[in-house]
Amino acid sequence: MKGNYLGEFEELVMLTCALLKEEAYGINIVEEIKARMDRSVNLSAVHVTLYRLEDKGLVTSTMGGATAQRGGRRKRIFQLTSLGYRILRETNEKRQSLWNLIPELKML
Amino acid sequence: MKVLRSFCPEHLQESIIGDLLEQYELNISRRSGAMSNWLFLYNTFRFFRLGILSRNQFGNHSNFLAMYKNYFKTSIRSLLKNKFFFTLNVLGLSIGIAACLLCYLHIKYELSYDRYNPNADDIYRVVTGDVDTGQGWVMVSAPMPPNIQSRVPEVEAFTRLTGFTRDPKVTVEYNRNIFSEGKFFMADPEILTMFDFQMVRGDRNTVLSDMNSVIISQSMAEKYFGGNDPIGEQLNVDSRLDFTITGVFEDVPHNSHFHMDFLISFQNLERVKSGSSLTSNWGQFNYYAYLQLAKGSDQAEVQAKIQDISLNIGSNRNFEMSSIGIQKMTDIHFVDNRGNMKPSYNFKYIYIYTAIAVAILFISFINFVNLSIAASTKRIKEVGVRKVVGAIRSQLVTQFVTESLLVAFFALGAALLLSQFLFIPAVNELMESQVAFDFSDPMLLTILVGLLLLISLSSGSYIAFFVVSFQPIAALKGAMKAGGKGRGLKNALLGLQFLISTILIVSSVFIYQQLLFMKDKDLGLDKDRVLNVALNNADAQSKSSLLKAEIAQISGVRSISASSFLPGGANGNHGIDYEGRTEDQSMFIIYIDEDFIETVGLELIEGDLEQISDPSSEKSVRYILNESALKMIGWETALGKSFTAFGSRNMLPVDGVVKDYNFRSLHHQVAPCVLAIVKNRKQNQLNIKISGDLAGTLAQIETAFYKVLPEMEFEYGFMDEQFDRLYKAENRTSKIVGALTVVAIVLAVLGLYALLTYAIQERTKELAIRKVLGIKLQGTLFLLSNNYVRIMIVTNIMAIPITFYMLDGWLGNFSYRINLSPLTFALIIVLSFGFIFAIAGLKTFQTGRINPTEALRNE
């Protein structure tokens, strides 16, 4: 299915999501990407991507508990679905198989 | 934050705002406060993106849409079901809209006169007399403008302008082809910059610097040279002077107070016009003069300065500088002053036409409402169902407004089409204007949209109010009693419609009567079958006696004379002298020859015709006075008394007196006038009385003309037609009012028809019961029409004084006029009653076919 391919940014967000587990919400993802990938992304971009992934059924969201930090507002915690995991893995495997086909070139 | 709330879907808001705040706190810990504030704002606005926006669900969006779709569908269906009514509506409304559009275009055109000129506000014309009331004379003498410029600092430039000859036309010869041209002028070269002439060829600063240069308009270049280059070609003018073409200018826009095809330098004045002078002859007020004032000059101030100029020209003069004034160029078109180059436009007409256009729009609008209501009774059930299902009032109103909008939209389209292909060409021909749609004009678009909204909103809501006010239960039960509700208003609207139509009908009848009266009035001269042949250049004028002799031989020609008489005018207004004169007096003068009196059939009451028309007479001038002249002088008899129109030294005995005749239009009383037979004077036309076959004789005259003047153009006109042309404005008014009357009648008939249809629908059961009980056809007729007859009576009582007052004012323009006969009023009123009965009768005949059983069945 055409829609099952992941965009690069989508993949990145999903990976970060998986990494952060219980702490995977908007601003945390932004900070994580910034810290690990040395890449500055805009909060709104992350939000939009998360909502899109949710539409595709690759992540689900639940409202977390409120903290004093955010003016009492709850967080929306995102979690990968099993479909999300599978697609992420498949994407990685397919890419790996491609890498495996070109070892010689890599040496040059 | 509020901004974010306004566009962000609710279920996402909390977490997004939370994240934003958290980021803000993080930022604060890392950066300065101000920077964090900015970043917060920035990040907030970054959420204004498609991915967020599209997550909004617009409430009951789809439901709404479906409902509108349904409204639209039912509207179209009901319109199509009533194709007849629909067509009537669209046609009626489109006529109303078209009337408004045309009125707007017309007014805009008339107001645009001379406005294309960027200097328009700074240019003034030098005049004498009271130009604001139309009592002015718009020409002054040649030396005046340069003197004004040198003494009044505000005057930046001046130009003088005058026609090549005093005759209406002059001949222009190129390559042995001779044309008669009416728009040949001479002016100071400054005119080109002042009046913003656009040059196609040549530089406007230098083209007229040479006396022998001529510049021509683009259309003339086309006429004379086709595709060839006109620059450097020679034109021979009036068969005596040669000019070289040095430039071509774009045609003067139609909406200017002057027209021009050929232009030479004003320096030619002295050699073109004998007896004229560029530097002296201060009393010859024969030339247009325009001043360009510095921007922001005050008209009154400059005028005062001009009037204060003291001239060092001796005491022998017939004018004072204090009588000289200036007139704003943009005012020229709106006041009918003597000497204007083009007919002026009476400002009053703007109000009249606006009133008529609004009246027509109003009538068509009333019709539309009445027709729609008539048609909507059939839909009461539909409304009932909608109400039961839960439609709220505003939704129903929306539905009817949509429907009206639909009709109005069609009507607008029809109006545009009708105007573009039918009305605009007609109006342009009638008004001699060049109006056209210009859709880049914001005002026009505003009017279009405004009309559309006005019609749809007001009529739609009125209809809706009417239909929606039914109780759903009553509506569904099929009780369609509209009751007395809205009847008063409807009657008032109908009455107004009748009133407007009656006024228009009566007016058009009387205007037409007056026109007929003027056409047939005995003028004191016999204008029928008199052919006027123009002699447009010096050569032709000198050969006039030869031509006269040639034409006199034709069998169908009863008599022929040469004169300078043009219907509607005289050749001048001369100061006169006579034996026993006590005060200064002047009178019109018309130059004729020996045979003129016989040719146009003037009645001689004193003097001997044979003596007057004796060609071998040695007398240098023979004077023939008219009765009014006699009265003005105060003589019982004139024969033999000495008189002169050419200076006191040339007194001669009067040769005759003719009965008064109308040489001017019937707006004016017959003025004192002298006919002068000046020996060897060059006349600009021949008058030929034809007794035989018109077409055949005309052909023979043409042959004779070309025999004597092979290179000239044969230009002719009939005197009666020339007289008719004096009533152009009246003819135009008559045509417009006539057309509007037809429109008003058609609309009124449609409206009445619609109302009758409606009334019958309302009363089907009543009529059916009456029929069962044995009512006669006449009874039905009375039943149906008595309401309208009552309205009609009231309207007529109102219409008669209004029309009488208006028409009396209009007829006041004429010295010779018809009386407003009560008989005509009565006739028109009887006719209009007949109309009502005819329509009612038609409807009655239709109701006569109602089958009572069918009508009463579904009780």
mmCIF file of C-alpha atoms in Angstrom, chain B residues 373-374 377-378 380 466 470 478-487 490 754-768 784 787-788 847 850:
data_model
loop_
_atom_site.group_PDB
_atom_site.id
_atom_site.type_symbol
_atom_site.label_atom_id
_atom_site.label_comp_id
_atom_site.label_asym_id
_atom_site.label_seq_id
_atom_site.Cartn_x
_atom_site.Cartn_y
_atom_site.Cartn_z
ATOM 1 C CA ILE B 373 -46.572 36.494 -4.315
ATOM 2 C CA ALA B 374 -49.150 35.368 -6.811
ATOM 3 C CA THR B 377 -49.572 30.829 -3.022
ATOM 4 C CA LYS B 378 -49.055 27.541 -4.749
ATOM 5 C CA ILE B 380 -47.831 27.482 0.823
ATOM 6 C CA PHE B 466 -45.996 37.052 3.331
ATOM 7 C CA PHE B 470 -49.126 31.355 7.494
ATOM 8 C CA GLY B 478 -55.134 24.066 2.135
ATOM 9 C CA ALA B 479 -56.841 27.181 3.411
ATOM 10 C CA MET B 480 -55.200 29.805 1.276
ATOM 11 C CA LYS B 481 -57.018 32.802 2.590
ATOM 12 C CA ALA B 482 -54.523 35.579 2.507
ATOM 13 C CA GLY B 483 -57.085 37.729 4.210
ATOM 14 C CA GLY B 484 -56.670 41.441 4.468
ATOM 15 C CA LYS B 485 -53.035 41.148 5.290
ATOM 16 C CA GLY B 486 -50.837 43.191 2.962
ATOM 17 C CA ARG B 487 -53.789 44.203 0.853
ATOM 18 C CA LYS B 490 -50.504 45.949 -2.417
ATOM 19 C CA ALA B 754 -50.551 38.974 -12.058
ATOM 20 C CA LEU B 755 -52.717 40.484 -9.381
ATOM 21 C CA LEU B 756 -55.876 39.269 -11.068
ATOM 22 C CA THR B 757 -54.444 35.794 -11.364
ATOM 23 C CA TYR B 758 -53.646 35.896 -7.727
ATOM 24 C CA ALA B 759 -57.058 37.222 -6.750
ATOM 25 C CA ILE B 760 -58.763 34.487 -8.711
ATOM 26 C CA GLN B 761 -56.636 31.791 -7.162
ATOM 27 C CA GLU B 762 -57.523 33.159 -3.802
ATOM 28 C CA ARG B 763 -61.203 33.191 -4.548
ATOM 29 C CA THR B 764 -61.603 30.082 -6.661
ATOM 30 C CA LYS B 765 -63.994 28.555 -4.202
ATOM 31 C CA GLU B 766 -65.996 31.686 -3.787
ATOM 32 C CA LEU B 767 -66.310 32.031 -7.515
ATOM 33 C CA ALA B 768 -67.236 28.380 -7.860
ATOM 34 C CA LEU B 784 -62.963 40.963 -10.145
ATOM 35 C CA ASN B 787 -61.201 46.940 -6.651
ATOM 36 C CA TYR B 788 -58.929 47.995 -9.494
ATOM 37 C CA THR B 847 -62.598 31.707 -14.718
ATOM 38 C CA ILE B 850 -63.804 26.759 -13.762
#
